[in-house]
PDB file of C-alpha atoms in Angstrom:
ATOM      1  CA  UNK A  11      56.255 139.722  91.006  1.00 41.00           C
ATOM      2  CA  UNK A  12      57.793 136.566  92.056  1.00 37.00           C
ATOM      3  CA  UNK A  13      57.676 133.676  89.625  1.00 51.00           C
ATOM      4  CA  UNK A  14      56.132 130.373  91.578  1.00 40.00           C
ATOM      5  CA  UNK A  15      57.436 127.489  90.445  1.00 57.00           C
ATOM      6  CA  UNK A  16      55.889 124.443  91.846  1.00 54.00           C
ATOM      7  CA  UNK A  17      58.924 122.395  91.584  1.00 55.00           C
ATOM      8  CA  UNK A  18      60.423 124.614  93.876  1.00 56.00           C
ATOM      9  CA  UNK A  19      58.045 123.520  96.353  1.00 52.00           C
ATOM     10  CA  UNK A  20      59.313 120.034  96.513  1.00 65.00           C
ATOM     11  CA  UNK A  21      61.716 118.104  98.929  1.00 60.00           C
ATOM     12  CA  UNK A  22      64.889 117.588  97.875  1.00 58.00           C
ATOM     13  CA  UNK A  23      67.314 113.857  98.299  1.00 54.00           C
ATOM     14  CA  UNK A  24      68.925 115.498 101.389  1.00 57.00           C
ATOM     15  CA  UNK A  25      65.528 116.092 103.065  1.00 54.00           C
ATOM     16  CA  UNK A  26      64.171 112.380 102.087  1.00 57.00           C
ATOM     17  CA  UNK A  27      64.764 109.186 103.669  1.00 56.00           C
ATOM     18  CA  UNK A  28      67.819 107.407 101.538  1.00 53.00           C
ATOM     19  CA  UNK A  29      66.274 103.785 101.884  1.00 50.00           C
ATOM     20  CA  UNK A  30      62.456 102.305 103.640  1.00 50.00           C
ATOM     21  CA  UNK A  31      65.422 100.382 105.914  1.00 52.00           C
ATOM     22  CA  UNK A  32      64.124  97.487 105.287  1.00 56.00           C
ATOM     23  CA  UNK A  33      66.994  94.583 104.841  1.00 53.00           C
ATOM     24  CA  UNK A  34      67.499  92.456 102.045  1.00 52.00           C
ATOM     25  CA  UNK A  35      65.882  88.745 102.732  1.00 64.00           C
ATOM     26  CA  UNK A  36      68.840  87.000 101.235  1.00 77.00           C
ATOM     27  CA  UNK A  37      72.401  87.896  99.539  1.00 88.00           C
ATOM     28  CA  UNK A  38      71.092  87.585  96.322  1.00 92.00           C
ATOM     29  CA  UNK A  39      69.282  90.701  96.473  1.00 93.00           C
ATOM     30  CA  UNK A  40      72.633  92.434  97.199  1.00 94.00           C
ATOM     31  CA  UNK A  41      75.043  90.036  95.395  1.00 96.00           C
ATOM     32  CA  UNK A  42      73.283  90.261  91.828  1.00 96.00           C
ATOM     33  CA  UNK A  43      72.543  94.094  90.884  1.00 97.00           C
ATOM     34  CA  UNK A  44      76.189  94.533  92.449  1.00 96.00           C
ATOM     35  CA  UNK A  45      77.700  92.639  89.501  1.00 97.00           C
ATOM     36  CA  UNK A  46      76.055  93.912  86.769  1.00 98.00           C
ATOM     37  CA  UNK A  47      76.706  97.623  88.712  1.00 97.00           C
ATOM     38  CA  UNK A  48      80.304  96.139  88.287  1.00 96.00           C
ATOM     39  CA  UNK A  49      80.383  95.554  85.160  1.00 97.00           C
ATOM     40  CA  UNK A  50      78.819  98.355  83.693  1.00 97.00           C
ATOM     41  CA  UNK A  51      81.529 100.392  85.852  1.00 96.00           C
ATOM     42  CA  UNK A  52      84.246  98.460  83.885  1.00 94.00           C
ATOM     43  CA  UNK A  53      82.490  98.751  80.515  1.00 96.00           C
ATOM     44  CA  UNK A  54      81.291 102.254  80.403  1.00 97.00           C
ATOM     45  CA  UNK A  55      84.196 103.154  82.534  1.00 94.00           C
ATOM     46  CA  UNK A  56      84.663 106.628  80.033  1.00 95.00           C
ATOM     47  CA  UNK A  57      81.030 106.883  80.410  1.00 95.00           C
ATOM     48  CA  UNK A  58      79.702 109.578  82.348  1.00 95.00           C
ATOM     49  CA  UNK A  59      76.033 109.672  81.422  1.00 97.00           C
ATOM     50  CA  UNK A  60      74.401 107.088  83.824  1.00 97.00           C
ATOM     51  CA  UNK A  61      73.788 105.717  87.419  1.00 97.00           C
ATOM     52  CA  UNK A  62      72.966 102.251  88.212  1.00 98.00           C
ATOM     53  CA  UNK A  63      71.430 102.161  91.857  1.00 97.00           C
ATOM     54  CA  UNK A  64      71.722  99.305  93.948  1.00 96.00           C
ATOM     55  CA  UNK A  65      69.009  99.060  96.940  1.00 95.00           C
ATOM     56  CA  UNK A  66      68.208 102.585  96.682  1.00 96.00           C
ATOM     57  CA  UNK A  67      65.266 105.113  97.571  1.00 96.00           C
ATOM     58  CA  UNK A  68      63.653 106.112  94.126  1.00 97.00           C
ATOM     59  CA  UNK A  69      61.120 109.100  94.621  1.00 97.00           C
ATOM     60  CA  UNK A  70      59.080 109.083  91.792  1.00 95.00           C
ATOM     61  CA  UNK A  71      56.126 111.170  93.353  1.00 92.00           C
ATOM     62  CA  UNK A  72      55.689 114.027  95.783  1.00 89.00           C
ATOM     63  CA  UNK A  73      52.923 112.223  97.680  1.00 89.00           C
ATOM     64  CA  UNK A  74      53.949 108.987  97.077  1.00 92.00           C
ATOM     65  CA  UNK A  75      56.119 106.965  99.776  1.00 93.00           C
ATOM     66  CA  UNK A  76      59.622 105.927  97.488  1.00 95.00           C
ATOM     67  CA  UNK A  77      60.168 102.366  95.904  1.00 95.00           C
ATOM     68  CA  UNK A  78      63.125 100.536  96.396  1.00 95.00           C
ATOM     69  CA  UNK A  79      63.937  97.906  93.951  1.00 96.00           C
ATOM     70  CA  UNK A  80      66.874  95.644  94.123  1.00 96.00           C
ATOM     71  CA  UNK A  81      68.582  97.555  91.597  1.00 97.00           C
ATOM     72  CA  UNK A  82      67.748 100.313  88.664  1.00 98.00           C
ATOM     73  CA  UNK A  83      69.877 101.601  85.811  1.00 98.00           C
ATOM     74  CA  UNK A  84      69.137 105.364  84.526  1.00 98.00           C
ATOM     75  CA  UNK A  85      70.711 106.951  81.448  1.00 98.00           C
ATOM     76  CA  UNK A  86      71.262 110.277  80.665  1.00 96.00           C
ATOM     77  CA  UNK A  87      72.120 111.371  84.356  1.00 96.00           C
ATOM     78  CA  UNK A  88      75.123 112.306  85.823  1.00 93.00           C
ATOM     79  CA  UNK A  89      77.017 109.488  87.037  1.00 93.00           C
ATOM     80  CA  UNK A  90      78.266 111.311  90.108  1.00 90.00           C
ATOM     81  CA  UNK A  91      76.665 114.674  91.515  1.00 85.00           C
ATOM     82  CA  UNK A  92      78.921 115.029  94.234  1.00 83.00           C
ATOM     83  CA  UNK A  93      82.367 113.545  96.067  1.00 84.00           C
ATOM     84  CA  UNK A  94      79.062 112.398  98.635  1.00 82.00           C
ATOM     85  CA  UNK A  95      77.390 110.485  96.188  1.00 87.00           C
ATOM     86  CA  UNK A  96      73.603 110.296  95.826  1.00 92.00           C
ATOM     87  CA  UNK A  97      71.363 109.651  99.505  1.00 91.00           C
ATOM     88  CA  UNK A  98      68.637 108.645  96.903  1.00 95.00           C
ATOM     89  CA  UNK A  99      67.317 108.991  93.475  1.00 96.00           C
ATOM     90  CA  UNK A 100      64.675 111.753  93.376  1.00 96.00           C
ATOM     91  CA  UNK A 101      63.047 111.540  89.964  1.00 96.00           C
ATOM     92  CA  UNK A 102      61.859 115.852  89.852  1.00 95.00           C
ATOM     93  CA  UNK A 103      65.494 116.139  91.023  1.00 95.00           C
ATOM     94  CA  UNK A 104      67.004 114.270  88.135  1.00 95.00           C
ATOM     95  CA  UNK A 105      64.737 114.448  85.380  1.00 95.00           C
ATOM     96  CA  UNK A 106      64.988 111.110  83.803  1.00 97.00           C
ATOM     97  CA  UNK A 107      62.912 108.139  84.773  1.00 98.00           C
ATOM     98  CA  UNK A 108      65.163 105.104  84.986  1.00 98.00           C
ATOM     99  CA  UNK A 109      65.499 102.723  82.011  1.00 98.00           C
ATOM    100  CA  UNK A 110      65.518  99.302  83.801  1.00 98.00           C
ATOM    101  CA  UNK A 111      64.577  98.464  86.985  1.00 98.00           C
ATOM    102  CA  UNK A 112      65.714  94.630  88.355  1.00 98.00           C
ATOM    103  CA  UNK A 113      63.755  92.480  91.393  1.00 96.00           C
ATOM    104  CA  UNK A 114      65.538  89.833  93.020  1.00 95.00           C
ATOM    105  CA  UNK A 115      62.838  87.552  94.039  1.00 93.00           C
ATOM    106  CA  UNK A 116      63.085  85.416  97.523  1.00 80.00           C
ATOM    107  CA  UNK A 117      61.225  83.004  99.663  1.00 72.00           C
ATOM    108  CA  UNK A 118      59.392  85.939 101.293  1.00 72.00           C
ATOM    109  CA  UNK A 119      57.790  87.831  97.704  1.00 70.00           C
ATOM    110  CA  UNK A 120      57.430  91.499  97.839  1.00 77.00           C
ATOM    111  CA  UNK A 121      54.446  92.174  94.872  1.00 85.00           C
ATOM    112  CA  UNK A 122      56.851  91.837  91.775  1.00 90.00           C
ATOM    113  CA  UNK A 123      54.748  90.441  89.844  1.00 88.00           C
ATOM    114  CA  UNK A 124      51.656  92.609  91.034  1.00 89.00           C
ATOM    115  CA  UNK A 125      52.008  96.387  93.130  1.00 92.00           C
ATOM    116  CA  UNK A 126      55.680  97.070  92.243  1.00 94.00           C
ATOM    117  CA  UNK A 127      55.090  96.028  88.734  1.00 95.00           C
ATOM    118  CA  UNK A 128      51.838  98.262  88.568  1.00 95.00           C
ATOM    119  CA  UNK A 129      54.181 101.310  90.412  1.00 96.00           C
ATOM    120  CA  UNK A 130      56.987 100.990  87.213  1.00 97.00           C
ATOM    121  CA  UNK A 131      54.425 100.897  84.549  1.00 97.00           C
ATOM    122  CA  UNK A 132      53.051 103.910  85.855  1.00 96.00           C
ATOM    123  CA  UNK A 133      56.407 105.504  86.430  1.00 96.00           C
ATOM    124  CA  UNK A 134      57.237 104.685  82.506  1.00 97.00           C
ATOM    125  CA  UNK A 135      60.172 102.320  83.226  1.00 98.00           C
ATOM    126  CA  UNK A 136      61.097 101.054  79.919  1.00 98.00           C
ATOM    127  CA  UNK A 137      62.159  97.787  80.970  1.00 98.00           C
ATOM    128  CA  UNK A 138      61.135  96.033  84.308  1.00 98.00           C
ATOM    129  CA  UNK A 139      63.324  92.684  85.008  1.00 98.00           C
ATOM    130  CA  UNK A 140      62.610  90.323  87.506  1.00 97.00           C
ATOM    131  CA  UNK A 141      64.876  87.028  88.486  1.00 96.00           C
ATOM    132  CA  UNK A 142      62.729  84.508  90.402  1.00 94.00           C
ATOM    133  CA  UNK A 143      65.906  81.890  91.007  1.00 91.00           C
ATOM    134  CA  UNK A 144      63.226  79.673  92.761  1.00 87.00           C
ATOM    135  CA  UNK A 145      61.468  79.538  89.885  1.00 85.00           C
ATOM    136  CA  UNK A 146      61.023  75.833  88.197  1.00 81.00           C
ATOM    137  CA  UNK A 147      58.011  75.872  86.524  1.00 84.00           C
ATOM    138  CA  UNK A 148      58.431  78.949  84.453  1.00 86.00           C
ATOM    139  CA  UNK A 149      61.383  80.938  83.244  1.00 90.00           C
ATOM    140  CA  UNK A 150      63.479  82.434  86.071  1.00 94.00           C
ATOM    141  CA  UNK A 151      64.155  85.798  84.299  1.00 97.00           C
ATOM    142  CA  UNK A 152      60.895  87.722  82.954  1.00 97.00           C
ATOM    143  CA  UNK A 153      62.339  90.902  81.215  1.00 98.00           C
ATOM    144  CA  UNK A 154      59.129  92.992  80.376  1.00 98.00           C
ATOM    145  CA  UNK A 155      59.070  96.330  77.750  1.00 98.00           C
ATOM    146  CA  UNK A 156      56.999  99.083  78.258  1.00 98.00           C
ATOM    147  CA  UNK A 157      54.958  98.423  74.727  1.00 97.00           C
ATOM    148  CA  UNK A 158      51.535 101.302  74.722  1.00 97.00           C
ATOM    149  CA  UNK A 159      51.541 101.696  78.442  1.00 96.00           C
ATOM    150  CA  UNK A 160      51.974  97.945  79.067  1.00 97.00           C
ATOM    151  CA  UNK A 161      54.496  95.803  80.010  1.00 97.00           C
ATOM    152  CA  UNK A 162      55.328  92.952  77.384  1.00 97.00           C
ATOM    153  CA  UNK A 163      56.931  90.242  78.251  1.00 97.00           C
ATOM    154  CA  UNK A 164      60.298  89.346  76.041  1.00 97.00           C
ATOM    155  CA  UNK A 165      61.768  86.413  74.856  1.00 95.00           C
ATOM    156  CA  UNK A 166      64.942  84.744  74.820  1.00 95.00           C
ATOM    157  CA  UNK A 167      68.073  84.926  76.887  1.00 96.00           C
ATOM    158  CA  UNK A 168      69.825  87.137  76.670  1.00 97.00           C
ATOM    159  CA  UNK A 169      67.114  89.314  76.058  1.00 98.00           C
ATOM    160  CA  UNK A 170      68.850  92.241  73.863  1.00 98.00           C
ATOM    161  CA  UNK A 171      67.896  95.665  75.137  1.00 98.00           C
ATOM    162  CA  UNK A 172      68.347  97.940  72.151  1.00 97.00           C
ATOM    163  CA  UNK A 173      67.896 101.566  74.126  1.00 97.00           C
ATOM    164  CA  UNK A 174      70.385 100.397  76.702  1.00 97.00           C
ATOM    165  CA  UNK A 175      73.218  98.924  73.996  1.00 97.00           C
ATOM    166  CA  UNK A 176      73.286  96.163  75.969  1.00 98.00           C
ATOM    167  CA  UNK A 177      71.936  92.414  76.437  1.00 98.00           C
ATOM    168  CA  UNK A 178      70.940  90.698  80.075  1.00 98.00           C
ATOM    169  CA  UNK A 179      70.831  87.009  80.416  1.00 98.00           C
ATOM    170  CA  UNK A 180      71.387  84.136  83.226  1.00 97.00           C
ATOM    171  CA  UNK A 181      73.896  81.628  83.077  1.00 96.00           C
ATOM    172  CA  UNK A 182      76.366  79.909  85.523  1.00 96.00           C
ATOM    173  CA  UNK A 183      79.717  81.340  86.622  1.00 94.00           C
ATOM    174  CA  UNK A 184      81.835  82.104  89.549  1.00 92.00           C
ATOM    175  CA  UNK A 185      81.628  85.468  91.425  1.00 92.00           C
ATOM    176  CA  UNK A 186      83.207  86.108  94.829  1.00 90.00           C
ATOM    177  CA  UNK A 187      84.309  82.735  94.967  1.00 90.00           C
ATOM    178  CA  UNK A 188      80.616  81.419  94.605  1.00 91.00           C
ATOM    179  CA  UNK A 189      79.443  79.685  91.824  1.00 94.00           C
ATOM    180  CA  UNK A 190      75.844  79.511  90.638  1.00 95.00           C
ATOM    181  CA  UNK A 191      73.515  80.781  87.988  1.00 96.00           C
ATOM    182  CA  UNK A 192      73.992  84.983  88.118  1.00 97.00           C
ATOM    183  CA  UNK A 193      72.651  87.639  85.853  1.00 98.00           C
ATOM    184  CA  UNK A 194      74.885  89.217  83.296  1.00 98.00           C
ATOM    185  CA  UNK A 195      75.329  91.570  80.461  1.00 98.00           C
ATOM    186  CA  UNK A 196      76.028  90.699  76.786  1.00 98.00           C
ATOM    187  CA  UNK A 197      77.163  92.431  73.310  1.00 97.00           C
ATOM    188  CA  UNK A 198      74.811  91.999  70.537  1.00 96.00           C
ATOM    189  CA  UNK A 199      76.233  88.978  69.704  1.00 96.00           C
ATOM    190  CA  UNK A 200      74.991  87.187  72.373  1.00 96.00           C
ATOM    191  CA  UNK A 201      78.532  86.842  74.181  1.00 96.00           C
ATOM    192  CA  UNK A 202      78.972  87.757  77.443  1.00 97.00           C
ATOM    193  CA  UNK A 203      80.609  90.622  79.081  1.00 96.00           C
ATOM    194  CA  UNK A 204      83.233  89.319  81.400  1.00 95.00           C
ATOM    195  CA  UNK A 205      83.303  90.298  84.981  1.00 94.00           C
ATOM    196  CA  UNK A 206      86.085  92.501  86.559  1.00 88.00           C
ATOM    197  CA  UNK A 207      87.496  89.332  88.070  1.00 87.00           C
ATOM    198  CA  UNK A 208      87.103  87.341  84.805  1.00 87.00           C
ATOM    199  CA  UNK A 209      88.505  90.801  82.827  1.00 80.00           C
ATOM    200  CA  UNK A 210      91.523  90.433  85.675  1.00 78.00           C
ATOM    201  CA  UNK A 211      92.219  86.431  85.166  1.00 72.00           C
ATOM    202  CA  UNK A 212      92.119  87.166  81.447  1.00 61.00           C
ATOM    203  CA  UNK A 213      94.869  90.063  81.537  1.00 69.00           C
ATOM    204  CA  UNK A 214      97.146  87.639  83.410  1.00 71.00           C
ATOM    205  CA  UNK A 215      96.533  84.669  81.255  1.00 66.00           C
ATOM    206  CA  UNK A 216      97.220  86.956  78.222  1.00 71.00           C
ATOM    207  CA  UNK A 217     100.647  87.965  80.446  1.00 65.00           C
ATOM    208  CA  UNK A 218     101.461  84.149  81.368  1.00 69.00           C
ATOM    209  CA  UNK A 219     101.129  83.204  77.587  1.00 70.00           C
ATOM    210  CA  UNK A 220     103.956  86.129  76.300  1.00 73.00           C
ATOM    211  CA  UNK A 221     106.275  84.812  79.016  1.00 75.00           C
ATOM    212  CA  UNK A 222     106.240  81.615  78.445  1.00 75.00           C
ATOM    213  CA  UNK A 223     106.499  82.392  74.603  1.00 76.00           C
ATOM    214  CA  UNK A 224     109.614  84.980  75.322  1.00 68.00           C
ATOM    215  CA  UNK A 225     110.881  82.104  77.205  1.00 70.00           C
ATOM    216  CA  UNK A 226     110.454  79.665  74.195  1.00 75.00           C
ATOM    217  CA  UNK A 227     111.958  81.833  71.969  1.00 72.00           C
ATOM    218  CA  UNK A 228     114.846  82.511  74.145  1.00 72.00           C
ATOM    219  CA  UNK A 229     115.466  78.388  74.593  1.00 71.00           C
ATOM    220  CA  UNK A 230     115.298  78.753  70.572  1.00 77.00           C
ATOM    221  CA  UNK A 231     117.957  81.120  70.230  1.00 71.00           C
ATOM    222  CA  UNK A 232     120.127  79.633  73.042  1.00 74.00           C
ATOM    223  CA  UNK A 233     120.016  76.246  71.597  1.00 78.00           C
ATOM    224  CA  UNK A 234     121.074  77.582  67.230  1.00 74.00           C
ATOM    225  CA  UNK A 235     124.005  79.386  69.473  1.00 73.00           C
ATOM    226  CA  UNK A 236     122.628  82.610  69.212  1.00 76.00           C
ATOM    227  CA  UNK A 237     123.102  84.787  73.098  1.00 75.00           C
ATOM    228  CA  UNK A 238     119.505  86.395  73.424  1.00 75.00           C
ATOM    229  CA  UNK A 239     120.782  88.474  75.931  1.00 74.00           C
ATOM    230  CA  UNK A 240     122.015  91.904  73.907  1.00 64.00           C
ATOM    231  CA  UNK A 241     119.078  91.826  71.698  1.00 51.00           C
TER     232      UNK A 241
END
């Protein structure tokens, strides 16, 4: 007798749509879940236990049409499943609900605060962050927990996410040549995690600063009539 498993019944990523092709209403949608994807690549470089998804298909029910937030981090997945990469993120496929999810608020809102809040709860996203840069009034970062089947709002910024390892805060800096406020991680000491091109700068800085000392040093031996030259 053949065993039926009902999971077997379901589509896979390849047979799903990869996005609801539906583009981004500003850069900023793109521009911010991209850096902190790119610094969480530098980070947990050696890592191989997570996926952070930047405007991607999540399929979190059979009969459900998929959600696509602005960007979601999952742990305890495989980074990569294949030299193709993911089409989507199929939640029966994987087996782990993601940890964070972030909206990008713009001009044109998309129900963060109402329906796609309501859809995470009910997915069990631990944390759901939205960045409302518009925002002047009230805080532009809301970073909500998943507290008894509700979503509690946090305070503070950086907000410290203790499942993750990790902080997430706004401040201003320079990415791409543009600077602004942007969203970044932090260590639990509240400092923040530089960027690739801020890890980069620093490297050569660090590089700049020994030459210049081997250059001192060599002035300092040339001028007690010492030849720095065989040593």
């Amino acid at each position: 007798m053949l065993e039926y498993k009902p999971s077997d019944c379901l589509p896979c990523a390849e047979e799903l749509p990869d996005s609801d092709d539906t583009p981004v209403d500003n850069e900023l949608q793109d521009l911010i879940p991209s850096l902190l994807k790119a610094v969480l690549a530098l980070l947990w470089e050696k890592r191989w236990d997570w996926f952070f998804g930047v405007d991607m298909a999540i399929y979190y029910h059979a009969k459900e049409p998929a959600i696509v937030p602005d960007g979601f981090l999952s742990v305890g997945v495989q980074r990569f499943i294949d030299e193709d990469l993911r089409l989507s993120y199929v939640v029966w496929e994987e087996q782990v609900v993601p940890m964070l999810v972030l909206e990008v608020v713009s001009h044109k809102r998309r129900g963060e605060y109402s329906s796609k809040k309501k859809i995470y709860r009910e997915m069990g996203v631990l944390y759901y962050v939205v960045y409302n840069p518009l925002r002047r009034r009230k805080a532009p970062l809301e970073v909500y927990k998943l507290v008894d089947g509700e979503y509690q709002l946090q305070f503070g910024n950086p907000v410290w996410l203790s499942e993750i390892g990790l902080g997430i805060g706004r401040e201003r800096g320079t990415y791409q040549g543009m600077t602004r406020e942007w969203l970044y991680w932090y260590d639990e000491q509240g400092q923040r995690i530089l960027t690739p091109e801020e890890q980069i700068a620093h490297e050569r800085q660090i590089a700049q600063q020994e030459r210049q000392r081997a250059k001192l040093l060599e002035e300092r031996l040339r001028s007690l009539g010492v030849d720095p030259d065989p040593l």
